[in-house]
Every structure is written in structure tokens, then in C-alpha cells.
Coordinates of C-alpha atoms in Angstrom, one line a residue:
M219 CA 91.3 29.8 -55.2
K220 CA 89.2 32.8 -53.3
S221 CA 86.0 32.8 -54.8
E222 CA 84.9 37.3 -55.9
R223 CA 81.5 36.3 -55.1
Q224 CA 80.3 39.3 -51.8
W225 CA 77.5 38.2 -50.2
D226 CA 74.4 40.0 -51.6
I227 CA 71.0 38.4 -50.4
K228 CA 68.2 40.2 -51.9
V229 CA 64.2 39.5 -50.0
S230 CA 62.0 38.3 -52.9
H231 CA 59.3 39.9 -55.0
Y232 CA 57.1 38.0 -54.0
A233 CA 57.5 38.0 -49.7
Q234 CA 58.3 41.9 -50.6
N235 CA 55.2 42.5 -52.4
T236 CA 53.2 40.4 -49.5
I237 CA 51.7 42.5 -48.0
N238 CA 48.8 42.1 -45.2
P239 CA 47.1 46.3 -44.8
I240 CA 46.0 45.6 -41.2
R241 CA 49.3 44.1 -39.8
Q242 CA 50.9 47.1 -42.0
V243 CA 49.0 49.5 -40.0
L244 CA 48.7 48.5 -36.6
E245 CA 52.5 47.5 -37.4
N246 CA 52.4 51.7 -37.0
L247 CA 49.8 52.9 -34.9
N248 CA 50.9 55.8 -33.5
A249 CA 48.4 54.3 -30.1
S250 CA 48.9 52.7 -26.5
P251 CA 45.7 52.0 -24.5
N252 CA 45.4 54.1 -21.5
P253 CA 47.0 52.4 -18.3
N254 CA 43.7 53.9 -16.2
K255 CA 41.2 51.7 -17.8
K256 CA 40.7 48.0 -19.3
L257 CA 41.9 47.7 -22.8
I258 CA 38.9 46.3 -24.4
P259 CA 40.2 44.7 -28.5
L260 CA 37.0 45.2 -31.5
S261 CA 39.5 44.7 -33.5
I262 CA 39.8 41.0 -34.9
G263 CA 37.0 38.0 -36.2
D264 CA 38.4 35.6 -33.7
P265 CA 34.9 34.7 -32.0
T266 CA 37.0 33.0 -29.6
V267 CA 39.0 35.7 -27.9
F268 CA 37.0 36.1 -25.1
G269 CA 35.6 32.8 -24.0
N270 CA 31.6 33.1 -24.9
L271 CA 31.5 32.0 -27.9
E272 CA 32.7 28.1 -27.3
P273 CA 32.6 25.4 -30.1
N274 CA 29.6 22.9 -29.8
N275 CA 30.8 19.5 -27.6
V276 CA 29.7 17.7 -30.9
I277 CA 33.1 19.2 -32.3
I278 CA 35.2 18.3 -29.0
E279 CA 33.7 14.7 -29.3
A280 CA 34.4 15.0 -32.7
M281 CA 38.3 15.8 -32.2
V282 CA 38.8 12.9 -29.6
E283 CA 36.9 10.0 -31.3
S284 CA 39.4 11.4 -34.4
I285 CA 42.7 10.9 -32.8
Q286 CA 42.0 8.4 -30.4
S287 CA 40.9 6.0 -33.4
N288 CA 44.5 6.5 -34.3
K289 CA 42.9 6.2 -37.9
F290 CA 44.3 10.0 -39.2
N291 CA 47.7 10.1 -38.3
G292 CA 49.4 10.2 -41.8
Y293 CA 49.5 11.9 -44.9
L294 CA 46.6 11.7 -46.6
P295 CA 45.6 12.5 -50.0
S296 CA 46.7 16.4 -50.6
N297 CA 43.3 17.1 -52.0
G298 CA 41.0 15.3 -48.3
I299 CA 39.6 12.3 -47.9
E300 CA 36.6 10.8 -49.2
S301 CA 35.2 10.8 -45.9
A302 CA 35.5 14.4 -45.1
R303 CA 34.8 15.1 -48.4
K304 CA 31.7 13.0 -49.4
A305 CA 30.6 15.3 -45.7
I306 CA 31.0 18.3 -46.9
A307 CA 29.2 17.6 -50.7
E308 CA 26.7 16.7 -47.9
Y309 CA 26.2 19.3 -45.9
S310 CA 26.2 22.0 -48.7
S311 CA 23.7 20.6 -50.9
T312 CA 20.8 22.5 -51.3
N313 CA 17.3 22.3 -53.5
N314 CA 19.2 24.2 -56.7
V315 CA 22.3 22.7 -55.6
Q316 CA 24.1 18.7 -55.2
V317 CA 27.8 18.5 -54.8
D318 CA 29.3 16.0 -55.4
P319 CA 33.0 15.0 -53.4
K320 CA 34.6 14.9 -56.4
D321 CA 34.3 18.2 -56.9
V322 CA 35.1 19.2 -53.1
I323 CA 39.1 20.1 -52.6
I324 CA 40.0 20.7 -48.5
T325 CA 42.0 23.7 -47.9
S326 CA 44.1 24.4 -44.4
G327 CA 40.8 27.3 -43.8
C328 CA 39.6 29.3 -45.9
S329 CA 42.3 31.9 -46.4
H330 CA 44.5 28.9 -48.4
A331 CA 41.3 27.9 -50.4
L332 CA 40.8 31.5 -52.0
E333 CA 44.2 31.4 -52.1
M334 CA 44.6 28.1 -54.3
A335 CA 41.3 29.8 -55.8
I336 CA 43.2 33.1 -56.9
N337 CA 46.3 30.9 -58.0
V338 CA 44.3 28.9 -60.3
L339 CA 42.4 32.0 -62.5
A340 CA 45.1 34.7 -62.5
E341 CA 49.1 35.2 -63.2
P342 CA 51.5 38.7 -63.7
G343 CA 49.4 40.3 -66.4
K344 CA 46.2 39.4 -65.2
N345 CA 43.7 41.1 -62.7
I346 CA 40.9 40.3 -60.6
L347 CA 38.5 42.5 -59.2
L348 CA 38.1 43.1 -55.5
P349 CA 35.3 44.9 -53.5
R350 CA 35.6 48.0 -51.4
P351 CA 34.9 48.1 -48.6
G352 CA 37.1 44.2 -48.5
F353 CA 38.5 41.4 -46.1
P354 CA 42.9 43.0 -46.6
L355 CA 43.1 38.9 -47.3
Y356 CA 42.7 39.8 -51.1
Q357 CA 45.4 42.3 -51.5
T358 CA 47.2 40.3 -50.0
L359 CA 47.2 37.2 -51.9
C360 CA 47.2 39.2 -54.8
G361 CA 50.3 41.0 -54.4
G362 CA 53.1 38.6 -53.5
L363 CA 51.9 36.9 -57.3
G364 CA 52.2 40.4 -59.1
I365 CA 48.4 40.0 -60.2
G366 CA 46.9 43.6 -61.4
M367 CA 43.6 44.5 -58.0
K368 CA 40.6 46.7 -59.3
Y369 CA 38.5 47.3 -57.2
Y370 CA 34.7 47.4 -57.5
N371 CA 32.4 49.9 -54.5
L372 CA 29.3 48.6 -52.4
D373 CA 27.2 51.3 -52.0
A374 CA 26.6 52.3 -48.4
E375 CA 23.7 54.0 -48.8
K376 CA 22.1 50.8 -49.9
N377 CA 23.3 48.1 -46.9
W378 CA 26.5 48.0 -49.3
E379 CA 24.7 45.9 -51.8
I380 CA 27.5 46.1 -55.2
D381 CA 27.7 48.7 -57.1
L382 CA 27.0 46.9 -60.0
D383 CA 27.7 49.9 -62.7
H384 CA 30.9 50.8 -61.2
L385 CA 31.3 46.7 -61.3
E386 CA 30.4 46.4 -64.9
A387 CA 33.2 49.4 -65.8
Q388 CA 35.8 47.6 -64.4
I389 CA 35.8 44.6 -66.3
D390 CA 38.8 44.4 -69.1
P391 CA 40.4 42.0 -71.4
S392 CA 42.6 41.4 -68.9
T393 CA 40.4 40.5 -66.2
V394 CA 39.8 37.0 -64.9
A395 CA 38.1 36.6 -62.0
I396 CA 35.2 38.6 -59.5
V397 CA 35.9 38.4 -55.7
Y398 CA 32.7 38.1 -54.3
N399 CA 31.6 38.3 -50.1
N400 CA 28.9 37.4 -48.9
P401 CA 28.0 38.0 -45.9
S402 CA 30.6 40.9 -46.4
N403 CA 33.5 41.5 -44.2
P404 CA 34.0 44.1 -42.8
C405 CA 30.2 45.1 -44.3
G406 CA 27.5 42.6 -42.3
S407 CA 25.0 42.8 -45.1
V408 CA 24.0 40.0 -46.8
Y409 CA 22.5 40.2 -50.2
S410 CA 18.7 39.1 -51.7
A411 CA 18.3 36.7 -54.8
S412 CA 17.0 39.4 -56.9
H413 CA 20.4 41.6 -56.2
I414 CA 22.7 38.5 -56.4
R415 CA 20.9 37.5 -60.0
S416 CA 21.8 40.7 -61.1
F417 CA 25.7 40.4 -60.4
L418 CA 25.9 36.7 -62.4
E419 CA 23.6 38.3 -65.2
I420 CA 26.8 40.4 -65.3
C421 CA 29.1 38.0 -64.6
E422 CA 27.5 36.0 -67.8
K423 CA 27.6 38.9 -70.4
H424 CA 31.5 39.4 -69.4
K425 CA 32.6 35.4 -69.1
V426 CA 33.8 36.5 -65.9
P427 CA 34.1 32.9 -63.4
V428 CA 33.4 34.1 -59.7
I429 CA 35.7 33.0 -56.5
A430 CA 33.3 33.5 -53.7
D431 CA 33.7 34.2 -50.6
E432 CA 31.4 32.5 -48.6
I433 CA 33.0 31.6 -45.2
Y434 CA 29.8 33.8 -43.8
E435 CA 27.6 31.8 -45.1
H436 CA 24.6 31.1 -43.0
L437 CA 25.5 33.5 -40.5
V438 CA 22.6 36.0 -41.0
F439 CA 19.8 37.8 -38.5
P440 CA 17.1 37.1 -38.3
G441 CA 14.7 38.4 -41.2
H442 CA 17.4 37.4 -43.1
K443 CA 18.6 34.4 -46.1
F444 CA 21.9 33.7 -46.4
T445 CA 21.4 32.2 -50.2
P446 CA 24.6 30.4 -52.1
I447 CA 25.8 32.2 -55.3
A448 CA 25.3 28.9 -56.9
S449 CA 22.2 28.2 -56.6
L450 CA 21.1 30.6 -58.9
T451 CA 23.1 30.4 -61.9
Q452 CA 23.1 27.5 -64.6
E453 CA 26.0 29.2 -67.0
V454 CA 28.9 31.1 -64.4
P455 CA 31.2 29.3 -63.3
I456 CA 32.4 29.5 -59.4
L457 CA 35.2 28.8 -57.1
S458 CA 32.8 28.8 -53.5
C459 CA 35.2 29.0 -50.5
R460 CA 34.3 27.8 -47.2
G461 CA 35.1 26.6 -43.9
T462 CA 34.5 26.1 -40.6
T463 CA 36.5 28.4 -38.6
K464 CA 33.5 31.2 -38.6
R465 CA 29.9 29.2 -38.2
F466 CA 31.8 26.4 -36.0
M467 CA 33.5 28.9 -34.2
V468 CA 36.9 27.0 -34.2
P469 CA 39.2 29.5 -36.2
G470 CA 42.8 27.3 -34.9
Y471 CA 41.7 24.1 -36.6
R472 CA 42.4 26.0 -40.3
C473 CA 39.8 23.4 -41.9
G474 CA 38.3 24.7 -44.6
W475 CA 37.4 23.9 -48.5
I476 CA 36.6 24.8 -52.3
I477 CA 33.3 23.6 -53.9
I478 CA 34.1 23.5 -57.8
H479 CA 30.8 24.8 -59.6
D480 CA 30.7 24.3 -63.5
K481 CA 27.4 23.2 -64.8
Q482 CA 28.9 23.8 -68.0
E483 CA 32.4 22.7 -68.0
R484 CA 34.1 26.3 -68.6
F485 CA 36.6 25.1 -66.1
G486 CA 37.4 22.6 -67.6
N487 CA 40.4 19.4 -66.9
P488 CA 42.9 22.1 -66.3
I489 CA 41.9 24.0 -63.9
R490 CA 40.1 21.1 -62.1
K491 CA 44.4 19.4 -62.6
G492 CA 45.9 23.2 -61.1
L493 CA 43.5 23.5 -58.3
N494 CA 44.6 19.5 -57.4
N495 CA 48.7 20.2 -58.5
L496 CA 48.4 23.5 -55.7
T497 CA 47.1 21.0 -53.0
H498 CA 50.2 19.1 -53.2
R499 CA 51.9 22.7 -52.2
I500 CA 50.8 21.4 -48.6
V501 CA 50.6 18.0 -49.1
G502 CA 46.8 18.1 -48.0
A503 CA 45.1 19.7 -44.5
N504 CA 45.2 19.0 -41.0
S505 CA 44.4 15.2 -41.1
I506 CA 43.0 15.0 -37.6
V507 CA 40.1 17.5 -38.7
Q508 CA 39.6 15.9 -41.6
G509 CA 38.1 12.5 -39.7
A510 CA 36.2 15.2 -37.7
L511 CA 34.3 16.7 -39.8
P512 CA 31.3 13.7 -40.6
K513 CA 30.5 14.0 -36.8
I514 CA 30.8 17.8 -37.5
L515 CA 29.3 18.6 -40.4
K516 CA 25.7 15.9 -39.2
E517 CA 25.4 15.9 -35.7
I518 CA 25.6 20.1 -34.1
P519 CA 21.9 20.7 -33.3
D520 CA 20.7 23.6 -34.9
E521 CA 20.2 25.1 -31.4
Y522 CA 23.5 25.8 -30.8
F523 CA 24.2 28.3 -34.3
Q524 CA 20.6 29.3 -33.3
D525 CA 21.9 31.1 -30.2
C526 CA 25.6 32.3 -31.3
I527 CA 23.3 33.8 -34.0
S528 CA 21.1 35.2 -31.2
L529 CA 24.3 36.5 -29.1
I530 CA 25.8 38.4 -32.0
H531 CA 22.1 39.9 -33.0
A532 CA 21.5 41.4 -29.8
N533 CA 25.1 43.1 -30.0
A534 CA 24.6 44.5 -33.4
K535 CA 21.4 45.8 -32.0
I536 CA 23.8 47.3 -28.8
C537 CA 26.0 49.0 -31.2
Y538 CA 23.4 50.5 -33.5
S539 CA 21.3 51.8 -30.5
I540 CA 24.6 53.8 -29.1
T541 CA 26.3 54.5 -32.5
K542 CA 22.9 56.2 -33.6
R543 CA 23.0 58.7 -30.7
I544 CA 26.0 60.4 -31.2
P545 CA 27.2 63.0 -33.0
G546 CA 29.0 62.9 -35.7
L547 CA 28.8 59.3 -36.1
T548 CA 26.6 56.6 -38.6
P549 CA 25.8 53.2 -38.4
I550 CA 25.0 50.8 -40.9
M551 CA 23.1 47.9 -39.2
P552 CA 24.6 44.8 -40.3
T553 CA 22.1 41.9 -41.3
G554 CA 24.4 39.4 -40.8
A555 CA 28.6 38.3 -39.9
M556 CA 30.1 39.2 -37.0
Y557 CA 30.5 43.2 -37.5
I558 CA 29.2 46.6 -38.2
M559 CA 30.7 49.8 -40.1
V560 CA 30.1 52.7 -38.3
G561 CA 30.7 56.5 -40.4
I562 CA 32.8 59.2 -39.5
D563 CA 32.2 62.4 -40.3
T564 CA 35.2 64.1 -39.3
S565 CA 33.6 67.9 -39.9
Y566 CA 32.1 66.9 -36.3
F567 CA 35.5 66.4 -35.2
P568 CA 38.2 68.9 -36.5
E569 CA 41.1 67.3 -34.4
L570 CA 40.6 64.4 -36.3
S571 CA 42.3 64.0 -39.5
S572 CA 41.6 60.4 -40.6
D573 CA 39.8 57.7 -39.4
L574 CA 42.6 56.3 -38.7
H575 CA 43.4 59.5 -36.1
F576 CA 40.4 58.6 -35.1
V577 CA 41.1 54.9 -34.1
E578 CA 44.4 56.0 -32.4
R579 CA 43.1 59.0 -30.6
L580 CA 40.2 56.0 -29.2
M581 CA 42.7 53.9 -28.0
S582 CA 44.9 56.5 -26.0
E583 CA 42.4 57.9 -24.7
E584 CA 39.3 54.5 -24.1
S585 CA 41.5 51.3 -24.5
I586 CA 39.5 51.2 -26.4
F587 CA 40.7 49.6 -30.3
V588 CA 38.4 49.5 -33.5
L589 CA 39.9 48.8 -37.3
P590 CA 40.1 52.3 -39.8
G591 CA 38.3 52.0 -42.7
K592 CA 41.4 52.9 -44.3
M593 CA 42.2 49.7 -43.9
F594 CA 39.4 48.0 -45.7
G595 CA 40.0 50.9 -48.5
V596 CA 37.3 53.0 -47.5
N597 CA 38.2 56.8 -45.9
G598 CA 35.2 57.8 -42.6
Y599 CA 34.2 54.4 -40.9
I600 CA 35.5 52.3 -38.6
R601 CA 34.4 48.4 -37.8
I602 CA 33.5 47.3 -34.7
V603 CA 33.4 43.1 -34.0
L604 CA 30.5 41.9 -32.5
T605 CA 32.1 38.9 -31.0
V606 CA 32.2 40.1 -27.5
P607 CA 30.0 39.6 -24.3
S608 CA 27.7 42.8 -24.6
E609 CA 27.7 44.1 -21.0
L610 CA 31.5 44.7 -22.4
L611 CA 30.0 46.4 -25.7
I612 CA 27.9 48.2 -23.6
E613 CA 31.0 49.5 -22.3
A614 CA 33.2 50.0 -25.2
C615 CA 30.4 51.9 -26.7
N616 CA 29.9 54.3 -23.5
R617 CA 33.1 55.2 -24.0
L618 CA 32.7 55.4 -27.0
E619 CA 30.0 58.0 -27.0
N620 CA 32.0 59.3 -24.1
F621 CA 35.2 59.9 -26.3
C622 CA 33.0 61.7 -29.3
L623 CA 31.2 64.1 -27.3
R624 CA 34.4 64.8 -25.4
N625 CA 36.1 66.1 -29.3
V626 CA 33.1 66.7 -31.4
I627 CA 32.3 70.7 -32.5
L628 CA 29.1 71.2 -33.8
P629 CA 28.8 72.4 -36.8
S630 CA 27.4 75.8 -36.6
N631 CA 24.6 74.8 -38.5
Q632 CA 23.0 72.6 -35.8
Q633 CA 24.1 74.8 -33.2
Q634 CA 21.6 77.5 -34.2
N635 CA 19.0 75.0 -34.5
G636 CA 19.1 74.0 -31.0
Q637 CA 20.6 70.0 -31.5
P638 CA 21.8 68.7 -27.8
P639 CA 24.7 69.6 -25.8
T640 CA 27.7 68.0 -26.3
T641 CA 28.1 66.7 -22.4
P642 CA 28.1 62.1 -22.1
A643 CA 25.1 60.6 -22.1
K644 CA 24.2 57.8 -18.8
P645 CA 25.6 55.0 -19.9
L646 CA 23.1 52.0 -20.7
P647 CA 23.1 49.6 -18.4
L648 CA 22.9 46.4 -18.7
P649 CA 19.0 45.0 -17.8
L650 CA 17.9 41.5 -17.3
N651 CA 16.0 41.4 -20.8
L652 CA 18.2 43.6 -22.6
R653 CA 18.2 42.1 -25.9
E654 CA 14.8 41.9 -25.9
S655 CA 14.7 45.9 -25.2
V656 CA 16.5 47.1 -27.6
K657 CA 15.1 48.1 -30.2
V658 CA 16.0 49.2 -34.1
D659 CA 14.6 51.7 -35.9

């Protein structure tokens, strides 16, 4: 008997609404590199792209030992093996926070940790507060599930601190969590302990738990300090999401973790059980990396981390120094992470209608690829990645300067006040003592 059913295959709501804003913009980018100039990509936060930030030898040795031991070839407990969870607990403990291995869940990268944290706390009809500017993946993870998204502003005039009044105004009875990111992507900001305490006071007042994206932990510049949010509260329950991607320079290893901080047991058994249930979706994270974690987290010398930070900090000073002198651009000096946000005053560039248009033209004319602020929820900015070799960053910044000076038209009041002419400055050379010579005022 012939079936009357017709072919009618539909995409699922989950797939249709799982949208990565970065990929969405990139796929519709109306620009190609200038064929006469080498492309310099300053867009994606992968510190391994140029090969100047390599993993420490301890990581390589640990991975080889893990493989050769033949102990980690099979399925492991879905929440992670005891030795790896114990190593993470010891690595993450401080004088103010003692982490128990039972409070650690190993995930397939920090992105997976964030996904699990969101999934366990939210569902359709509820909402989560997200930072703006913020990492676009937060939207991706919420959108597919039909979770409501509300945004709280970060204040550029205060080095991207949280606008606490705006944050509090966004909380409503359906708010089930606040996503908090420190150090920040895309802003490169690092919050002071006093600012974090003020944030936590609001969370405690309104009884809202925190999903803390702390993947850039300890990746802060001299004179600043990373303060784990869990070290400053006894009351607010926190799911801290971290991993090896950024500090250890191995994003491809896909190793992350959630640390459950719940001193008053407000999450209770249902949240813990829910998180463990969610680990069954992938039947556990990479076993070889878990086998290597104890050695990786204990034996890498501090000098390695300091060298990585010194390179990124030097690049931040270079980029800030050059972009600060360009008419129409206002850089905000970062204090950590791997990025700098540069403001664009479009009144200086009347032919460039938006930050996206600016990025497209920059790509077409100078083969420099940066990301527009639009991708992170704000207009009038570009984000520049700082993990490239210094000589390439200088070349990129000089090309950016030349591009701006070709396209700038100074406002009439500045022309009358004798502002400098719009001719390209002499490219900044790369002196041997570059990192000491570039000053930030």
C-alpha cells in the first residue's frame, strides 16, 4: 500500500536558533583582502595562530606520558577522573577558597562548561543577564534553547566596569542567572576586588546565582590582579567556568571545567545532579588530556606564564600608542586578557557608515582583519587581538593609521584650531628595546 506521507524535512528549532554572531557577520562580510598586501588577521582569539606563543614543554611531556601509559585510552567517568579533578581543585584553591574535588566537573573546553552552566539553570520562559559588550557565544548558547537574554552594560569611560545601576535594573522575577566575565573578552578589562564586591551585593540582594566565565584567569598585566569571584562571597552561589585554552595556550586540547562554589548549599542536590546528568551527553571529556592534567597544572614554571603576559602586554602598549595618535580613534588600554577595544568616531569618517563598514574597507584596502564592535553588542568599536608577533602588530597598526588618514575628514572646529594635517605618519620602527620604549600615558 502506497504511503500518502510526503517528504517534509524541517530543521529543528534548536538548530535554527543556534546562531553564532561572529560567524554570521563573517559569512556576510562584503570584503576581500588587498591582493597586493599580506593578510594580517587580528580577529580570532586563538593564541596559537602565529606560532609565537607555544605551549610549555611540560605540556608536551605530560601528553606523551599520558599516551604512553596506556591508562587513558578508554571511557572515563563522565564528570572526570579523580586525579584530574583533584589537580584542578588544588590548582584553583586560594587562601580564601578551598576547592574540593567533588565540586569539580571536567568539560570539553570552557565553552562546554558555559553551555552546561546555562543549561542547568535556565529554560524557556526564563532569562539570563549577559554583559554588553560580551563574548558572542553566550548568545549562541542561550538562543538555541529559547532562553531569554537581557543585557547589562559595561562602562567604557570606567575601563569597562559593570554599570551596576543598569545591571540591577535588568533583573526581573524570571532572571535565573547572571553571566559574569573577568578578565573580559572583548574588553581586556580586569575588575578590582571592590568592584566585584559591589556586583556580588546586587546578586545577593536579588538572590541570583552567577555563571562566572574566568577563562582568562591570571592573564593580567603588571600592576593588576585577578581576583576569583568566589573568594569574595560566602552567600552567592557560583558556577566558575575555566580551562586550559588561554593561559596554557592549548585551545585545541578542549579541556575545561566547572567549579561549584556553594557555601550555603543554595544550589542543592538538584543542580549538582543536573550538572552530572549533562556530562552524560558527551560521555566525558578527552581522556588523554585528563591523564596529563596533574603534571600540566603543577609543573609549568611561573616564568612561562610571565613571558606570555609580557609579550601580550608589550603588544597592548604598542597598539595603544599608535592608535591613540590616529584622528578619530580612541583606544581603551586593556589590563588583561588578549584584546584591545578601539573606539571609532564615525564623524571623522563620513564615508564609513558603521564599524562594520570600517572593517570591510580596512580589509579591502589594507588586508587587516579586525572584528567590529557590532559582533559584541556595541557599535562604534573594533576589537584587535594582541597575541601576534610584535613586528606584525606594528605593521598592522601602521596600515591602520594610513587607512584612517586617507579616509579622515577632520570636524570643522578641529580644522580651525590647527589640528595636524591628515598625512600619514612615518611608520613606527621596531627597536631592539621596543617593549621598554613604548610608554602608556
